[in-house]
mmCIF file with all atom_site columns, C-alpha atoms in Angstrom:
data_model
loop_
_atom_site.group_PDB
_atom_site.id
_atom_site.type_symbol
_atom_site.label_atom_id
_atom_site.label_alt_id
_atom_site.label_comp_id
_atom_site.label_asym_id
_atom_site.label_entity_id
_atom_site.label_seq_id
_atom_site.pdbx_PDB_ins_code
_atom_site.Cartn_x
_atom_site.Cartn_y
_atom_site.Cartn_z
_atom_site.occupancy
_atom_site.B_iso_or_equiv
_atom_site.pdbx_formal_charge
_atom_site.auth_seq_id
_atom_site.auth_comp_id
_atom_site.auth_asym_id
_atom_site.auth_atom_id
_atom_site.pdbx_PDB_model_num
ATOM 1   C CA . MET A 1 1   ? 20.461  -2.416  -5.133  1.00 0.00 ? 1   MET A CA 1
ATOM 2   C CA . ASP A 1 2   ? 17.606  -0.026  -4.287  1.00 0.00 ? 2   ASP A CA 1
ATOM 3   C CA . ILE A 1 3   ? 14.926  -2.341  -3.134  1.00 0.00 ? 3   ILE A CA 1
ATOM 4   C CA . CYS A 1 4   ? 12.216  0.321   -3.484  1.00 0.00 ? 4   CYS A CA 1
ATOM 5   C CA . LYS A 1 5   ? 12.674  0.306   -7.238  1.00 0.00 ? 5   LYS A CA 1
ATOM 6   C CA . LEU A 1 6   ? 12.162  -3.489  -7.680  1.00 0.00 ? 6   LEU A CA 1
ATOM 7   C CA . THR A 1 7   ? 8.843   -4.909  -8.861  1.00 0.00 ? 7   THR A CA 1
ATOM 8   C CA . ALA A 1 8   ? 6.741   -7.106  -6.358  1.00 0.00 ? 8   ALA A CA 1
ATOM 9   C CA . LYS A 1 9   ? 7.937   -10.194 -8.297  1.00 0.00 ? 9   LYS A CA 1
ATOM 10  C CA . GLU A 1 10  ? 11.612  -9.188  -8.130  1.00 0.00 ? 10  GLU A CA 1
ATOM 11  C CA . ILE A 1 11  ? 11.371  -8.563  -4.438  1.00 0.00 ? 11  ILE A CA 1
ATOM 12  C CA . SER A 1 12  ? 9.932   -11.929 -3.744  1.00 0.00 ? 12  SER A CA 1
ATOM 13  C CA . VAL A 1 13  ? 12.487  -13.739 -5.813  1.00 0.00 ? 13  VAL A CA 1
ATOM 14  C CA . CYS A 1 14  ? 15.418  -11.832 -4.080  1.00 0.00 ? 14  CYS A CA 1
ATOM 15  C CA . ILE A 1 15  ? 13.894  -12.874 -0.687  1.00 0.00 ? 15  ILE A CA 1
ATOM 16  C CA . LYS A 1 16  ? 13.632  -16.369 -1.661  1.00 0.00 ? 16  LYS A CA 1
ATOM 17  C CA . ASN A 1 17  ? 17.293  -16.153 -2.931  1.00 0.00 ? 17  ASN A CA 1
ATOM 18  C CA . LYS A 1 18  ? 18.425  -14.841 0.290   1.00 0.00 ? 18  LYS A CA 1
ATOM 19  C CA . GLU A 1 19  ? 19.843  -11.571 -1.273  1.00 0.00 ? 19  GLU A CA 1
ATOM 20  C CA . PHE A 1 20  ? 17.924  -9.594  1.492   1.00 0.00 ? 20  PHE A CA 1
ATOM 21  C CA . THR A 1 21  ? 15.260  -10.431 3.996   1.00 0.00 ? 21  THR A CA 1
ATOM 22  C CA . CYS A 1 22  ? 11.511  -9.585  4.429   1.00 0.00 ? 22  CYS A CA 1
ATOM 23  C CA . THR A 1 23  ? 12.577  -7.008  7.231   1.00 0.00 ? 23  THR A CA 1
ATOM 24  C CA . ASP A 1 24  ? 15.145  -5.454  5.033   1.00 0.00 ? 24  ASP A CA 1
ATOM 25  C CA . ALA A 1 25  ? 12.319  -4.861  2.291   1.00 0.00 ? 25  ALA A CA 1
ATOM 26  C CA . VAL A 1 26  ? 9.812   -3.423  4.846   1.00 0.00 ? 26  VAL A CA 1
ATOM 27  C CA . ASN A 1 27  ? 12.576  -1.067  6.376   1.00 0.00 ? 27  ASN A CA 1
ATOM 28  C CA . ALA A 1 28  ? 13.563  0.087   2.968   1.00 0.00 ? 28  ALA A CA 1
ATOM 29  C CA . PHE A 1 29  ? 10.018  1.225   2.084   1.00 0.00 ? 29  PHE A CA 1
ATOM 30  C CA . PHE A 1 30  ? 9.460   2.881   5.507   1.00 0.00 ? 30  PHE A CA 1
ATOM 31  C CA . ASP A 1 31  ? 12.689  4.781   5.004   1.00 0.00 ? 31  ASP A CA 1
ATOM 32  C CA . ARG A 1 32  ? 11.679  5.962   1.652   1.00 0.00 ? 32  ARG A CA 1
ATOM 33  C CA . ILE A 1 33  ? 8.050   6.861   2.884   1.00 0.00 ? 33  ILE A CA 1
ATOM 34  C CA . ASN A 1 34  ? 9.604   8.759   5.836   1.00 0.00 ? 34  ASN A CA 1
ATOM 35  C CA . LYS A 1 35  ? 12.050  10.881  3.618   1.00 0.00 ? 35  LYS A CA 1
ATOM 36  C CA . HIS A 1 36  ? 9.685   11.580  0.613   1.00 0.00 ? 36  HIS A CA 1
ATOM 37  C CA . ASP A 1 37  ? 5.893   11.107  1.388   1.00 0.00 ? 37  ASP A CA 1
ATOM 38  C CA . GLY A 1 38  ? 5.589   14.759  2.412   1.00 0.00 ? 38  GLY A CA 1
ATOM 39  C CA . GLN A 1 39  ? 5.969   15.421  -1.348  1.00 0.00 ? 39  GLN A CA 1
ATOM 40  C CA . ILE A 1 40  ? 2.978   13.426  -2.474  1.00 0.00 ? 40  ILE A CA 1
ATOM 41  C CA . ASN A 1 41  ? 0.916   12.750  0.661   1.00 0.00 ? 41  ASN A CA 1
ATOM 42  C CA . ALA A 1 42  ? 0.186   9.142   -0.614  1.00 0.00 ? 42  ALA A CA 1
ATOM 43  C CA . TYR A 1 43  ? -0.324  7.619   3.062   1.00 0.00 ? 43  TYR A CA 1
ATOM 44  C CA . ILE A 1 44  ? -2.718  8.231   5.771   1.00 0.00 ? 44  ILE A CA 1
ATOM 45  C CA . THR A 1 45  ? -1.687  5.714   8.224   1.00 0.00 ? 45  THR A CA 1
ATOM 46  C CA . LEU A 1 46  ? 1.605   3.811   8.473   1.00 0.00 ? 46  LEU A CA 1
ATOM 47  C CA . SER A 1 47  ? 1.665   0.467   10.476  1.00 0.00 ? 47  SER A CA 1
ATOM 48  C CA . LYS A 1 48  ? 5.407   0.009   10.913  1.00 0.00 ? 48  LYS A CA 1
ATOM 49  C CA . ASP A 1 49  ? 5.499   -2.212  14.146  1.00 0.00 ? 49  ASP A CA 1
ATOM 50  C CA . LYS A 1 50  ? 2.822   -4.599  12.735  1.00 0.00 ? 50  LYS A CA 1
ATOM 51  C CA . ALA A 1 51  ? 4.586   -4.938  9.528   1.00 0.00 ? 51  ALA A CA 1
ATOM 52  C CA . LEU A 1 52  ? 7.965   -5.528  10.989  1.00 0.00 ? 52  LEU A CA 1
ATOM 53  C CA . LYS A 1 53  ? 6.417   -8.260  13.238  1.00 0.00 ? 53  LYS A CA 1
ATOM 54  C CA . LYS A 1 54  ? 4.604   -9.829  10.217  1.00 0.00 ? 54  LYS A CA 1
ATOM 55  C CA . ALA A 1 55  ? 8.084   -9.627  8.199   1.00 0.00 ? 55  ALA A CA 1
ATOM 56  C CA . LEU A 1 56  ? 9.864   -11.932 10.842  1.00 0.00 ? 56  LEU A CA 1
ATOM 57  C CA . GLU A 1 57  ? 6.791   -14.397 10.624  1.00 0.00 ? 57  GLU A CA 1
ATOM 58  C CA . ILE A 1 58  ? 6.836   -14.461 6.679   1.00 0.00 ? 58  ILE A CA 1
ATOM 59  C CA . GLN A 1 59  ? 10.791  -14.879 6.791   1.00 0.00 ? 59  GLN A CA 1
ATOM 60  C CA . ALA A 1 60  ? 10.488  -17.914 8.979   1.00 0.00 ? 60  ALA A CA 1
ATOM 61  C CA . GLY A 1 61  ? 7.893   -19.435 7.014   1.00 0.00 ? 61  GLY A CA 1
ATOM 62  C CA . ILE A 1 62  ? 9.753   -18.909 3.709   1.00 0.00 ? 62  ILE A CA 1
ATOM 63  C CA . GLU A 1 63  ? 13.071  -20.381 5.363   1.00 0.00 ? 63  GLU A CA 1
ATOM 64  C CA . LYS A 1 64  ? 10.958  -23.443 6.488   1.00 0.00 ? 64  LYS A CA 1
ATOM 65  C CA . GLY A 1 65  ? 9.311   -23.844 3.156   1.00 0.00 ? 65  GLY A CA 1
ATOM 66  C CA . GLN A 1 66  ? 5.889   -23.136 4.567   1.00 0.00 ? 66  GLN A CA 1
ATOM 67  C CA . ILE A 1 67  ? 5.259   -20.089 2.389   1.00 0.00 ? 67  ILE A CA 1
ATOM 68  C CA . SER A 1 68  ? 6.024   -19.965 -1.367  1.00 0.00 ? 68  SER A CA 1
ATOM 69  C CA . SER A 1 69  ? 3.602   -17.618 -2.971  1.00 0.00 ? 69  SER A CA 1
ATOM 70  C CA . PRO A 1 70  ? 4.832   -15.220 -5.523  1.00 0.00 ? 70  PRO A CA 1
ATOM 71  C CA . ILE A 1 71  ? 4.152   -12.075 -3.157  1.00 0.00 ? 71  ILE A CA 1
ATOM 72  C CA . ALA A 1 72  ? 5.519   -13.726 -0.087  1.00 0.00 ? 72  ALA A CA 1
ATOM 73  C CA . GLY A 1 73  ? 7.486   -10.945 1.658   1.00 0.00 ? 73  GLY A CA 1
ATOM 74  C CA . VAL A 1 74  ? 6.415   -8.164  -0.332  1.00 0.00 ? 74  VAL A CA 1
ATOM 75  C CA . PRO A 1 75  ? 5.394   -4.665  1.235   1.00 0.00 ? 75  PRO A CA 1
ATOM 76  C CA . ILE A 1 76  ? 1.991   -3.843  0.074   1.00 0.00 ? 76  ILE A CA 1
ATOM 77  C CA . ALA A 1 77  ? -0.216  -0.804  0.706   1.00 0.00 ? 77  ALA A CA 1
ATOM 78  C CA . ILE A 1 78  ? -3.967  -0.721  1.062   1.00 0.00 ? 78  ILE A CA 1
ATOM 79  C CA . LYS A 1 79  ? -6.487  1.985   0.021   1.00 0.00 ? 79  LYS A CA 1
ATOM 80  C CA . ASP A 1 80  ? -8.075  3.287   3.136   1.00 0.00 ? 80  ASP A CA 1
ATOM 81  C CA . ASN A 1 81  ? -11.532 2.177   2.347   1.00 0.00 ? 81  ASN A CA 1
ATOM 82  C CA . ILE A 1 82  ? -10.636 -1.536  2.630   1.00 0.00 ? 82  ILE A CA 1
ATOM 83  C CA . CYS A 1 83  ? -10.861 -2.934  6.290   1.00 0.00 ? 83  CYS A CA 1
ATOM 84  C CA . THR A 1 84  ? -7.647  -3.905  8.106   1.00 0.00 ? 84  THR A CA 1
ATOM 85  C CA . LYS A 1 85  ? -8.115  -5.266  11.518  1.00 0.00 ? 85  LYS A CA 1
ATOM 86  C CA . GLY A 1 86  ? -6.641  -3.050  14.216  1.00 0.00 ? 86  GLY A CA 1
ATOM 87  C CA . VAL A 1 87  ? -5.403  -0.525  11.573  1.00 0.00 ? 87  VAL A CA 1
ATOM 88  C CA . LYS A 1 88  ? -7.080  2.659   10.965  1.00 0.00 ? 88  LYS A CA 1
ATOM 89  C CA . THR A 1 89  ? -9.572  2.701   8.080   1.00 0.00 ? 89  THR A CA 1
ATOM 90  C CA . THR A 1 90  ? -10.714 6.238   7.764   1.00 0.00 ? 90  THR A CA 1
ATOM 91  C CA . CYS A 1 91  ? -12.051 6.365   4.198   1.00 0.00 ? 91  CYS A CA 1
ATOM 92  C CA . ALA A 1 92  ? -10.124 9.708   4.286   1.00 0.00 ? 92  ALA A CA 1
ATOM 93  C CA . SER A 1 93  ? -12.889 11.381  6.223   1.00 0.00 ? 93  SER A CA 1
ATOM 94  C CA . LYS A 1 94  ? -12.952 13.126  9.569   1.00 0.00 ? 94  LYS A CA 1
ATOM 95  C CA . MET A 1 95  ? -15.918 11.075  10.674  1.00 0.00 ? 95  MET A CA 1
ATOM 96  C CA . LEU A 1 96  ? -13.988 7.898   10.607  1.00 0.00 ? 96  LEU A CA 1
ATOM 97  C CA . GLU A 1 97  ? -10.577 9.347   11.487  1.00 0.00 ? 97  GLU A CA 1
ATOM 98  C CA . SER A 1 98  ? -10.345 6.991   14.584  1.00 0.00 ? 98  SER A CA 1
ATOM 99  C CA . PHE A 1 99  ? -12.063 3.981   13.270  1.00 0.00 ? 99  PHE A CA 1
ATOM 100 C CA . GLU A 1 100 ? -10.371 0.720   13.792  1.00 0.00 ? 100 GLU A CA 1
ATOM 101 C CA . PRO A 1 101 ? -11.893 -2.297  12.187  1.00 0.00 ? 101 PRO A CA 1
ATOM 102 C CA . ILE A 1 102 ? -12.360 -5.554  14.397  1.00 0.00 ? 102 ILE A CA 1
ATOM 103 C CA . TYR A 1 103 ? -11.982 -7.660  11.100  1.00 0.00 ? 103 TYR A CA 1
ATOM 104 C CA . ASN A 1 104 ? -10.006 -7.821  7.943   1.00 0.00 ? 104 ASN A CA 1
ATOM 105 C CA . ALA A 1 105 ? -11.599 -7.421  4.508   1.00 0.00 ? 105 ALA A CA 1
ATOM 106 C CA . THR A 1 106 ? -11.407 -10.765 2.816   1.00 0.00 ? 106 THR A CA 1
ATOM 107 C CA . VAL A 1 107 ? -8.967  -9.413  0.300   1.00 0.00 ? 107 VAL A CA 1
ATOM 108 C CA . VAL A 1 108 ? -6.652  -8.482  3.226   1.00 0.00 ? 108 VAL A CA 1
ATOM 109 C CA . GLU A 1 109 ? -6.875  -11.884 4.798   1.00 0.00 ? 109 GLU A CA 1
ATOM 110 C CA . LYS A 1 110 ? -6.021  -13.491 1.355   1.00 0.00 ? 110 LYS A CA 1
ATOM 111 C CA . LEU A 1 111 ? -2.960  -11.326 0.914   1.00 0.00 ? 111 LEU A CA 1
ATOM 112 C CA . GLU A 1 112 ? -1.737  -11.895 4.420   1.00 0.00 ? 112 GLU A CA 1
ATOM 113 C CA . LYS A 1 113 ? -2.258  -15.528 3.973   1.00 0.00 ? 113 LYS A CA 1
ATOM 114 C CA . ALA A 1 114 ? -0.169  -15.462 0.911   1.00 0.00 ? 114 ALA A CA 1
ATOM 115 C CA . GLY A 1 115 ? 2.645   -13.722 2.834   1.00 0.00 ? 115 GLY A CA 1
ATOM 116 C CA . ALA A 1 116 ? 2.148   -10.161 1.675   1.00 0.00 ? 116 ALA A CA 1
ATOM 117 C CA . ILE A 1 117 ? 3.089   -7.526  4.278   1.00 0.00 ? 117 ILE A CA 1
ATOM 118 C CA . ILE A 1 118 ? 0.765   -4.469  4.815   1.00 0.00 ? 118 ILE A CA 1
ATOM 119 C CA . ILE A 1 119 ? 2.910   -1.362  5.333   1.00 0.00 ? 119 ILE A CA 1
ATOM 120 C CA . GLY A 1 120 ? 0.061   1.229   5.545   1.00 0.00 ? 120 GLY A CA 1
ATOM 121 C CA . LYS A 1 121 ? -3.243  2.701   4.526   1.00 0.00 ? 121 LYS A CA 1
ATOM 122 C CA . LEU A 1 122 ? -3.324  5.016   1.427   1.00 0.00 ? 122 LEU A CA 1
ATOM 123 C CA . ASN A 1 123 ? -5.005  8.387   0.872   1.00 0.00 ? 123 ASN A CA 1
ATOM 124 C CA . MET A 1 124 ? -7.907  8.763   -1.464  1.00 0.00 ? 124 MET A CA 1
ATOM 125 C CA . ASP A 1 125 ? -10.879 10.901  -2.327  1.00 0.00 ? 125 ASP A CA 1
ATOM 126 C CA . GLU A 1 126 ? -13.278 10.919  0.739   1.00 0.00 ? 126 GLU A CA 1
ATOM 127 C CA . PHE A 1 127 ? -15.536 7.963   0.754   1.00 0.00 ? 127 PHE A CA 1
ATOM 128 C CA . ALA A 1 128 ? -14.065 7.224   -2.791  1.00 0.00 ? 128 ALA A CA 1
ATOM 129 C CA . MET A 1 129 ? -16.244 9.884   -4.105  1.00 0.00 ? 129 MET A CA 1
ATOM 130 C CA . GLY A 1 130 ? -14.153 11.931  -6.651  1.00 0.00 ? 130 GLY A CA 1
ATOM 131 C CA . SER A 1 131 ? -11.617 11.709  -9.430  1.00 0.00 ? 131 SER A CA 1
ATOM 132 C CA . THR A 1 132 ? -8.825  14.007  -8.448  1.00 0.00 ? 132 THR A CA 1
ATOM 133 C CA . GLY A 1 133 ? -7.485  12.837  -5.159  1.00 0.00 ? 133 GLY A CA 1
ATOM 134 C CA . GLU A 1 134 ? -8.190  16.279  -3.674  1.00 0.00 ? 134 GLU A CA 1
ATOM 135 C CA . THR A 1 135 ? -11.331 15.681  -1.479  1.00 0.00 ? 135 THR A CA 1
ATOM 136 C CA . SER A 1 136 ? -9.498  13.785  1.311   1.00 0.00 ? 136 SER A CA 1
ATOM 137 C CA . TYR A 1 137 ? -9.743  15.201  5.056   1.00 0.00 ? 137 TYR A CA 1
ATOM 138 C CA . PHE A 1 138 ? -6.020  14.471  5.180   1.00 0.00 ? 138 PHE A CA 1
ATOM 139 C CA . GLY A 1 139 ? -5.051  16.597  2.326   1.00 0.00 ? 139 GLY A CA 1
ATOM 140 C CA . ALA A 1 140 ? -4.715  16.166  -1.438  1.00 0.00 ? 140 ALA A CA 1
ATOM 141 C CA . VAL A 1 141 ? -2.600  13.570  -2.842  1.00 0.00 ? 141 VAL A CA 1
ATOM 142 C CA . LYS A 1 142 ? -0.035  15.041  -5.216  1.00 0.00 ? 142 LYS A CA 1
ATOM 143 C CA . ASN A 1 143 ? 0.970   13.846  -8.659  1.00 0.00 ? 143 ASN A CA 1
ATOM 144 C CA . PRO A 1 144 ? 4.563   12.314  -8.365  1.00 0.00 ? 144 PRO A CA 1
ATOM 145 C CA . PHE A 1 145 ? 5.529   13.766  -11.759 1.00 0.00 ? 145 PHE A CA 1
ATOM 146 C CA . ASP A 1 146 ? 4.263   17.253  -11.314 1.00 0.00 ? 146 ASP A CA 1
ATOM 147 C CA . ASN A 1 147 ? 2.845   18.379  -7.871  1.00 0.00 ? 147 ASN A CA 1
ATOM 148 C CA . THR A 1 148 ? 0.725   20.948  -9.439  1.00 0.00 ? 148 THR A CA 1
ATOM 149 C CA . LYS A 1 149 ? -1.237  18.242  -11.560 1.00 0.00 ? 149 LYS A CA 1
ATOM 150 C CA . SER A 1 150 ? -3.975  15.780  -10.199 1.00 0.00 ? 150 SER A CA 1
ATOM 151 C CA . ALA A 1 151 ? -2.943  12.410  -9.176  1.00 0.00 ? 151 ALA A CA 1
ATOM 152 C CA . GLY A 1 152 ? -6.390  11.228  -10.287 1.00 0.00 ? 152 GLY A CA 1
ATOM 153 C CA . GLY A 1 153 ? -8.896  9.326   -8.146  1.00 0.00 ? 153 GLY A CA 1
ATOM 154 C CA . SER A 1 154 ? -10.394 7.955   -6.105  1.00 0.00 ? 154 SER A CA 1
ATOM 155 C CA . SER A 1 155 ? -7.265  5.614   -5.465  1.00 0.00 ? 155 SER A CA 1
ATOM 156 C CA . SER A 1 156 ? -4.840  8.511   -5.787  1.00 0.00 ? 156 SER A CA 1
ATOM 157 C CA . GLY A 1 157 ? -2.755  7.210   -2.852  1.00 0.00 ? 157 GLY A CA 1
ATOM 158 C CA . ALA A 1 158 ? -2.497  3.864   -4.446  1.00 0.00 ? 158 ALA A CA 1
ATOM 159 C CA . ALA A 1 159 ? -1.130  5.029   -7.774  1.00 0.00 ? 159 ALA A CA 1
ATOM 160 C CA . ALA A 1 160 ? 1.101   7.801   -6.299  1.00 0.00 ? 160 ALA A CA 1
ATOM 161 C CA . ALA A 1 161 ? 2.738   5.331   -3.823  1.00 0.00 ? 161 ALA A CA 1
ATOM 162 C CA . VAL A 1 162 ? 3.569   2.668   -6.494  1.00 0.00 ? 162 VAL A CA 1
ATOM 163 C CA . SER A 1 163 ? 4.832   5.514   -8.959  1.00 0.00 ? 163 SER A CA 1
ATOM 164 C CA . PHE A 1 164 ? 7.010   7.116   -6.400  1.00 0.00 ? 164 PHE A CA 1
ATOM 165 C CA . CYS A 1 165 ? 8.416   3.774   -5.094  1.00 0.00 ? 165 CYS A CA 1
ATOM 166 C CA . GLU A 1 166 ? 6.650   3.921   -1.682  1.00 0.00 ? 166 GLU A CA 1
ATOM 167 C CA . ALA A 1 167 ? 4.982   0.472   -2.211  1.00 0.00 ? 167 ALA A CA 1
ATOM 168 C CA . ALA A 1 168 ? 5.715   -2.456  -4.282  1.00 0.00 ? 168 ALA A CA 1
ATOM 169 C CA . CYS A 1 169 ? 2.179   -2.681  -5.327  1.00 0.00 ? 169 CYS A CA 1
ATOM 170 C CA . ALA A 1 170 ? -1.024  -1.324  -3.847  1.00 0.00 ? 170 ALA A CA 1
ATOM 171 C CA . LEU A 1 171 ? -4.720  -2.236  -3.645  1.00 0.00 ? 171 LEU A CA 1
ATOM 172 C CA . GLY A 1 172 ? -7.352  0.239   -4.621  1.00 0.00 ? 172 GLY A CA 1
ATOM 173 C CA . SER A 1 173 ? -11.147 -0.073  -5.398  1.00 0.00 ? 173 SER A CA 1
ATOM 174 C CA . ASP A 1 174 ? -12.847 0.852   -8.792  1.00 0.00 ? 174 ASP A CA 1
ATOM 175 C CA . THR A 1 175 ? -16.412 1.608   -9.766  1.00 0.00 ? 175 THR A CA 1
ATOM 176 C CA . GLY A 1 176 ? -16.017 3.931   -12.595 1.00 0.00 ? 176 GLY A CA 1
ATOM 177 C CA . GLY A 1 177 ? -12.390 4.435   -13.181 1.00 0.00 ? 177 GLY A CA 1
ATOM 178 C CA . SER A 1 178 ? -10.992 4.892   -9.504  1.00 0.00 ? 178 SER A CA 1
ATOM 179 C CA . ILE A 1 179 ? -8.069  2.635   -10.100 1.00 0.00 ? 179 ILE A CA 1
ATOM 180 C CA . ARG A 1 180 ? -7.534  3.145   -13.873 1.00 0.00 ? 180 ARG A CA 1
ATOM 181 C CA . GLN A 1 181 ? -7.590  6.786   -13.893 1.00 0.00 ? 181 GLN A CA 1
ATOM 182 C CA . PRO A 1 182 ? -4.811  7.452   -11.292 1.00 0.00 ? 182 PRO A CA 1
ATOM 183 C CA . ALA A 1 183 ? -2.781  4.688   -12.726 1.00 0.00 ? 183 ALA A CA 1
ATOM 184 C CA . ALA A 1 184 ? -2.868  6.436   -16.064 1.00 0.00 ? 184 ALA A CA 1
ATOM 185 C CA . TYR A 1 185 ? -2.128  10.100  -14.434 1.00 0.00 ? 185 TYR A CA 1
ATOM 186 C CA . CYS A 1 186 ? 0.739   8.508   -12.332 1.00 0.00 ? 186 CYS A CA 1
ATOM 187 C CA . GLY A 1 187 ? 2.247   6.157   -14.952 1.00 0.00 ? 187 GLY A CA 1
ATOM 188 C CA . VAL A 1 188 ? 1.629   3.015   -13.543 1.00 0.00 ? 188 VAL A CA 1
ATOM 189 C CA . THR A 1 189 ? -0.298  -0.198  -14.315 1.00 0.00 ? 189 THR A CA 1
ATOM 190 C CA . GLY A 1 190 ? -3.628  -0.418  -12.825 1.00 0.00 ? 190 GLY A CA 1
ATOM 191 C CA . PHE A 1 191 ? -6.521  -2.930  -13.626 1.00 0.00 ? 191 PHE A CA 1
ATOM 192 C CA . LYS A 1 192 ? -10.029 -3.593  -12.427 1.00 0.00 ? 192 LYS A CA 1
ATOM 193 C CA . PRO A 1 193 ? -10.698 -7.286  -12.319 1.00 0.00 ? 193 PRO A CA 1
ATOM 194 C CA . THR A 1 194 ? -14.039 -8.769  -13.133 1.00 0.00 ? 194 THR A CA 1
ATOM 195 C CA . TYR A 1 195 ? -15.877 -10.824 -10.458 1.00 0.00 ? 195 TYR A CA 1
#
């Protein structure tokens, strides 16, 4: 079974059914990222140690019946303009290349409370200003289907990572199409919820 090709829901069900553990899921995604991300440049920062520690906590919570959400144990990646405590949040800019927030964004707190495991921060157009994924200080995000084509933007890393099976799902941000456009370019589902 290729864990990286399962949906977030399938991963959660398999973990609850003891087909594999949260740690197995996290390691599978890091193995894939390490082997293949050089082709698409979807990630800016990886947080393997933190993710593996969280995987053990979530696994224990699932086994004790304390965590039962539909995303418990699912490896998730976060666009690099959303604050993650103790993990770099660069907004794909040289100006913030070493910035580590002292707090989590509310959405990150809610994901972690539900048992999601954050594996890293995703590349994007710098400060979310762009629609191609090419304006990042850390290099352009490549389209997983054709590296000569745009991955869309500004949530290019999120769409490319999910499309290339480097994250079960990803969180982006969208003002005028920044989730929906790269999702369409990379062949994945993306949506902008209302308030």
